[in-house]
Short mmCIF file of C-alpha atoms and ligand atoms in Angstrom, two decimals:
data_model
loop_
_atom_site.label_atom_id
_atom_site.label_comp_id
_atom_site.label_asym_id
_atom_site.label_seq_id
_atom_site.Cartn_x
_atom_site.Cartn_y
_atom_site.Cartn_z
CA MET X 1 0.21 -0.45 -0.02
CA ALA X 2 1.42 3.35 -0.78
CA GLU X 3 2.68 5.89 1.75
CA PRO X 4 0.73 9.25 2.08
CA THR X 5 3.13 11.75 0.66
CA SER X 6 3.55 14.28 2.51
CA PRO X 7 2.54 12.63 6.59
CA ASP X 8 3.24 16.69 8.13
CA ASP X 9 0.57 18.02 6.25
CA PRO X 10 -2.85 17.10 7.27
CA PHE X 11 -3.96 17.49 4.03
CA ALA X 12 -2.35 15.35 2.51
CA ALA X 13 -3.33 12.35 1.15
CA SER X 14 -4.85 8.99 4.20
CA PRO X 15 -3.62 5.17 1.54
CA GLU X 16 -7.68 4.42 0.83
CA GLN X 17 -7.73 7.89 -0.50
CA LEU X 18 -4.46 6.72 -2.71
CA GLU X 19 -6.28 3.57 -3.37
CA ALA X 20 -9.70 5.44 -4.70
CA GLY X 21 -7.39 7.30 -6.77
CA ASP X 22 -6.05 4.07 -8.27
CA ALA X 23 -8.28 2.83 -8.34
CA LEU X 24 -10.61 5.33 -10.07
CA PHE X 25 -7.45 5.85 -13.54
CA ARG X 26 -7.34 2.53 -13.85
CA GLN X 27 -11.57 2.79 -15.76
CA PRO X 28 -10.85 3.61 -19.41
CA VAL X 29 -11.38 7.17 -20.28
CA ARG X 30 -12.54 8.95 -24.02
CA PHE X 31 -12.73 12.17 -25.28
CA VAL X 32 -16.24 13.57 -25.51
CA LYS X 33 -16.10 17.00 -27.48
CA GLY X 34 -14.35 19.61 -27.38
CA VAL X 35 -16.34 23.36 -27.10
CA VAL X 36 -15.89 27.27 -29.15
CA GLY X 37 -18.88 28.33 -26.94
CA LEU X 38 -21.19 27.36 -23.90
CA GLU X 39 -23.73 27.04 -25.70
CA HIS X 40 -22.28 23.47 -26.39
CA LEU X 41 -21.63 22.58 -23.66
CA PRO X 42 -22.79 19.02 -22.54
CA THR X 43 -25.38 18.84 -19.62
CA GLY X 44 -24.59 19.11 -16.57
CA ASP X 45 -25.53 16.25 -15.65
CA ARG X 46 -22.13 14.80 -13.43
CA PRO X 47 -19.45 16.55 -11.48
CA GLU X 48 -16.80 17.98 -13.47
CA ILE X 49 -13.41 18.42 -13.03
CA THR X 50 -10.94 20.95 -14.93
CA LEU X 51 -7.68 21.74 -15.27
CA ALA X 52 -6.25 25.38 -15.20
CA GLY X 53 -3.63 27.15 -15.94
CA ARG X 54 -1.38 30.01 -18.17
CA SER X 55 -0.46 28.29 -21.67
CA ASN X 56 2.16 26.04 -20.92
CA VAL X 57 1.80 25.21 -17.93
CA GLY X 58 1.30 21.48 -18.64
CA LYS X 59 -2.76 21.11 -18.18
CA SER X 60 -3.27 18.68 -21.53
CA SER X 61 0.56 16.46 -20.17
CA LEU X 62 -0.15 16.41 -16.34
CA ILE X 63 -4.54 14.69 -17.91
CA ASN X 64 -2.71 12.42 -20.20
CA ALA X 65 0.52 11.54 -16.64
CA VAL X 66 -3.10 11.30 -14.78
CA THR X 67 -4.99 9.12 -17.08
CA ARG X 68 -2.22 6.70 -17.50
CA HIS X 69 -2.86 7.71 -21.11
CA GLY X 70 -0.54 9.19 -23.58
CA GLY X 71 -1.81 11.18 -26.49
CA LEU X 72 -5.55 11.58 -24.55
CA ALA X 73 -4.94 15.93 -25.36
CA ARG X 74 -2.85 17.19 -27.11
CA THR X 75 0.39 19.14 -26.01
CA SER X 76 3.08 21.36 -28.21
CA ASN X 77 5.75 22.52 -27.13
CA THR X 78 4.28 26.00 -27.87
CA PRO X 79 2.08 27.23 -26.25
CA GLY X 80 -1.75 27.86 -27.42
CA ARG X 81 -1.92 24.06 -28.21
CA THR X 82 -5.38 23.83 -26.99
CA GLN X 83 -8.25 25.91 -28.13
CA GLU X 84 -11.69 24.94 -26.45
CA LEU X 85 -13.06 23.26 -23.61
CA ASN X 86 -11.75 19.67 -24.05
CA PHE X 87 -14.63 16.68 -22.12
CA PHE X 88 -13.17 14.04 -21.25
CA SER X 89 -15.07 10.65 -19.76
CA ALA X 90 -13.54 8.90 -17.10
CA ALA X 91 -14.72 6.04 -14.87
CA GLN X 92 -17.28 5.13 -16.43
CA GLY X 93 -19.23 8.04 -17.46
CA SER X 94 -19.48 9.21 -13.32
CA PHE X 95 -17.16 12.40 -14.13
CA TYR X 96 -16.33 15.10 -16.62
CA LEU X 97 -12.42 15.91 -16.25
CA VAL X 98 -12.13 19.07 -19.01
CA ASP X 99 -8.73 20.68 -20.41
CA MET X 100 -8.99 24.13 -21.82
CA PRO X 101 -7.52 27.20 -23.17
CA GLY X 102 -4.63 28.32 -21.66
CA TYR X 103 -4.29 31.94 -20.11
CA GLY X 104 -1.57 34.85 -20.44
CA PHE X 105 0.15 34.33 -23.45
CA ALA X 106 0.52 37.21 -25.69
CA LYS X 107 1.75 35.56 -28.93
CA ALA X 108 -1.59 34.86 -31.09
CA PRO X 109 -3.08 36.92 -32.50
CA LYS X 110 -5.36 39.45 -30.33
CA ASP X 111 -9.13 38.18 -30.90
CA LYS X 112 -8.04 34.54 -30.53
CA VAL X 113 -6.25 34.97 -27.51
CA ASP X 114 -9.14 36.89 -25.64
CA SER X 115 -11.60 34.44 -26.89
CA TRP X 116 -9.79 31.93 -25.25
CA THR X 117 -9.42 34.01 -22.15
CA GLY X 118 -13.21 35.11 -22.05
CA LEU X 119 -14.51 31.49 -23.18
CA VAL X 120 -12.59 29.61 -19.91
CA ARG X 121 -13.82 32.88 -17.54
CA ASP X 122 -17.38 32.02 -18.51
CA TYR X 123 -16.27 28.85 -18.29
CA LEU X 124 -15.49 28.74 -14.94
CA ARG X 125 -17.37 31.74 -13.13
CA GLY X 126 -20.36 29.87 -14.23
CA ARG X 127 -20.73 26.34 -14.42
CA PRO X 128 -22.77 24.88 -11.18
CA THR X 129 -21.71 21.65 -11.78
CA LEU X 130 -18.15 21.77 -11.69
CA ALA X 131 -16.94 20.47 -9.03
CA ARG X 132 -13.18 21.44 -8.10
CA CYS X 133 -10.47 23.82 -10.87
CA TYR X 134 -7.19 23.18 -10.19
CA LEU X 135 -4.85 25.68 -11.03
CA LEU X 136 -1.67 24.94 -12.30
CA ILE X 137 1.06 26.73 -11.59
CA ASP X 138 5.09 26.32 -12.96
CA ALA X 139 6.64 25.49 -9.90
CA ARG X 140 9.66 27.29 -11.44
CA HIS X 141 7.93 30.46 -12.11
CA GLY X 142 5.42 30.45 -8.99
CA ILE X 143 2.35 32.85 -8.77
CA LYS X 144 2.09 35.11 -11.66
CA ALA X 145 -0.60 38.39 -11.56
CA VAL X 146 -1.90 36.26 -14.74
CA ASP X 147 -2.91 33.33 -12.09
CA ALA X 148 -3.55 35.81 -9.23
CA GLY X 149 -6.26 37.24 -11.02
CA ILE X 150 -8.32 33.92 -12.05
CA MET X 151 -7.80 33.16 -8.60
CA ALA X 152 -10.04 36.25 -7.41
CA LEU X 153 -12.09 35.28 -10.64
CA LEU X 154 -12.05 31.92 -8.71
CA ASP X 155 -12.95 33.54 -5.01
CA GLU X 156 -16.16 35.18 -6.22
CA ALA X 157 -17.25 32.87 -8.16
CA ALA X 158 -17.18 30.39 -4.94
CA VAL X 159 -15.20 27.83 -7.23
CA SER X 160 -14.00 25.19 -4.77
CA TYR X 161 -9.58 25.13 -6.04
CA GLN X 162 -6.73 23.89 -5.89
CA VAL X 163 -2.81 24.88 -6.90
CA VAL X 164 -0.54 21.44 -8.77
CA LEU X 165 2.75 22.86 -9.27
CA THR X 166 3.42 21.44 -12.22
CA LYS X 167 7.39 20.23 -14.27
CA ALA X 168 8.57 19.47 -10.62
CA ASP X 169 11.21 17.74 -12.52
CA LYS X 170 13.11 21.61 -13.00
CA LEU X 171 13.70 21.70 -9.43
CA ASN X 172 16.02 20.49 -7.44
CA PRO X 173 14.27 19.53 -3.80
CA PHE X 174 15.22 22.38 -1.36
CA GLU X 175 13.39 24.46 -4.45
CA LEU X 176 10.37 23.11 -4.59
CA ALA X 177 10.08 22.84 -0.77
CA GLU X 178 10.81 26.84 -1.20
CA VAL X 179 7.83 27.30 -4.01
CA ARG X 180 5.87 24.66 -2.01
CA ALA X 181 5.99 27.16 1.07
CA ALA X 182 5.57 30.60 -0.68
CA THR X 183 2.77 29.86 -2.79
CA ALA X 184 0.77 27.92 0.77
CA GLN X 185 1.50 31.43 1.91
CA ALA X 186 -0.57 33.30 -1.11
CA LEU X 187 -3.16 30.74 -1.31
CA ALA X 188 -3.76 31.57 3.23
CA ARG X 189 -4.95 34.99 1.79
CA HIS X 190 -7.65 33.43 -0.92
CA PRO X 191 -10.77 32.03 0.77
CA ALA X 192 -11.37 29.67 -2.27
CA ALA X 193 -8.48 28.05 -1.93
CA PHE X 194 -7.55 24.69 -1.18
CA PRO X 195 -4.88 24.73 1.21
CA HIS X 196 -2.80 22.44 -0.32
CA VAL X 197 -0.56 22.55 -2.48
CA ILE X 198 0.53 19.25 -4.53
CA ALA X 199 3.89 19.57 -6.32
CA THR X 200 3.94 17.17 -9.11
CA SER X 201 6.17 16.39 -13.11
CA SER X 202 4.36 14.35 -15.97
CA ASP X 203 7.37 13.39 -17.13
CA SER X 204 8.82 12.36 -13.79
CA ASP X 205 5.49 11.36 -13.07
CA VAL X 206 5.91 12.78 -9.84
CA GLY X 207 2.65 14.01 -7.51
CA LEU X 208 0.24 11.84 -9.78
CA GLU X 209 -0.89 9.27 -7.33
CA GLU X 210 -1.60 12.72 -5.10
CA LEU X 211 -3.90 14.56 -7.75
CA ARG X 212 -5.70 11.42 -7.99
CA ALA X 213 -6.39 10.85 -4.73
CA SER X 214 -7.43 14.23 -4.36
CA ILE X 215 -9.96 14.27 -7.39
CA ALA X 216 -10.85 10.47 -6.41
CA THR X 217 -12.34 12.64 -3.10
CA VAL X 218 -13.88 15.82 -4.85
CA VAL X 219 -15.75 12.74 -6.94
CA ALA X 220 -17.29 10.69 -3.99
CA ASP X 221 -17.66 14.29 -2.74
CA HIS X 222 -20.08 14.81 -5.32
CA GLY X 223 -21.05 11.80 -6.16
CA PRO X 224 -23.37 11.55 -10.04
CA ARG X 225 -26.56 13.97 -10.69
N1 GTP J 1 9.99 18.89 -17.81
C1 GTP J 1 8.33 18.64 -18.10
N2 GTP J 1 8.33 19.17 -19.19
C2 GTP J 1 7.55 19.38 -19.46
C3 GTP J 1 6.23 18.42 -18.09
N3 GTP J 1 4.15 18.82 -18.37
C4 GTP J 1 4.45 18.85 -20.04
N4 GTP J 1 5.64 19.96 -19.95
C5 GTP J 1 6.02 20.19 -21.18
O1 GTP J 1 5.69 21.46 -21.48
C6 GTP J 1 4.46 21.64 -22.47
C7 GTP J 1 3.27 22.00 -23.03
O2 GTP J 1 2.59 21.45 -21.94
P1 GTP J 1 2.00 21.02 -22.54
O3 GTP J 1 0.41 20.19 -21.46
O4 GTP J 1 1.19 21.13 -24.15
O5 GTP J 1 0.82 22.75 -21.73
P2 GTP J 1 -0.69 22.38 -21.55
O6 GTP J 1 -0.29 23.89 -20.34
O7 GTP J 1 -1.54 22.38 -22.03
O8 GTP J 1 -0.76 24.15 -23.00
P3 GTP J 1 -1.64 25.33 -23.65
O9 GTP J 1 -3.27 24.31 -24.09
O10 GTP J 1 -0.64 25.13 -25.62
O11 GTP J 1 -2.04 26.50 -22.99
C8 GTP J 1 4.78 19.95 -23.74
O12 GTP J 1 6.53 21.59 -24.33
C9 GTP J 1 5.08 19.63 -22.00
O13 GTP J 1 6.24 18.76 -22.80
C10 GTP J 1 6.59 17.94 -17.24
O14 GTP J 1 6.36 17.83 -16.16
N5 GTP J 1 8.49 18.52 -17.16
MG1 MG J 2 -2.95 22.61 -23.07
#
């Protein structure tokens, strides 16, 4: 049985939660649809879990890693890869996993960036079945102003969210501990933020068990509608 990842942290996953997360993602995951406007959203009949974050932070890679399904969500070195809300049906339809376009990317034409950002913001603040937003932050960069803007939106809309650090493989353990602590401290000022920070690497298989456990807990808390 897997051990809790950080025994000192009261919010760290229990062995039972880790097992539930592992079981949840042993089931097949399939792509359902890509959505460019809120009018095309699937019926809100089950909890939705979404990954948000700046362009290139590693959202699509983390979906592939957590579902153990390389190639499910398209990834790229070039920011702006994901341009729709992509719905994946996970665990035999008990919840949707939603990949989103990134925000904060200034190099694409302005009308495109505005339309992706508008879609992300509208979805985040207006989806009643959104059970948890995982807000991805590049461990090398920490929380930027554009992330703080999204956090304010999530606070205001009272959407439960949790910060996930990505690309942890790029830092040494000391640097990672520092960014974790700084991020946790910043979260204390945000009422809708879950206080525990999960550090991940899709490349090196770090934190994936913990993220699966977290998702399983959220799904169990919300149940199908
Ligand atoms: N070193 C490292 N690189 C990663 C990791 N996760 C993603 N990457 C790289 O980061 C780049 C962006 O990854 P994506 O998963 O496409 O990022 P995204 O957030 O979905 O990007 P957009 O869809 O453009 O918003 C790719 O070159 C990935 O290979 C990781 O854990 N470690
Ligand atoms: Mg993407």
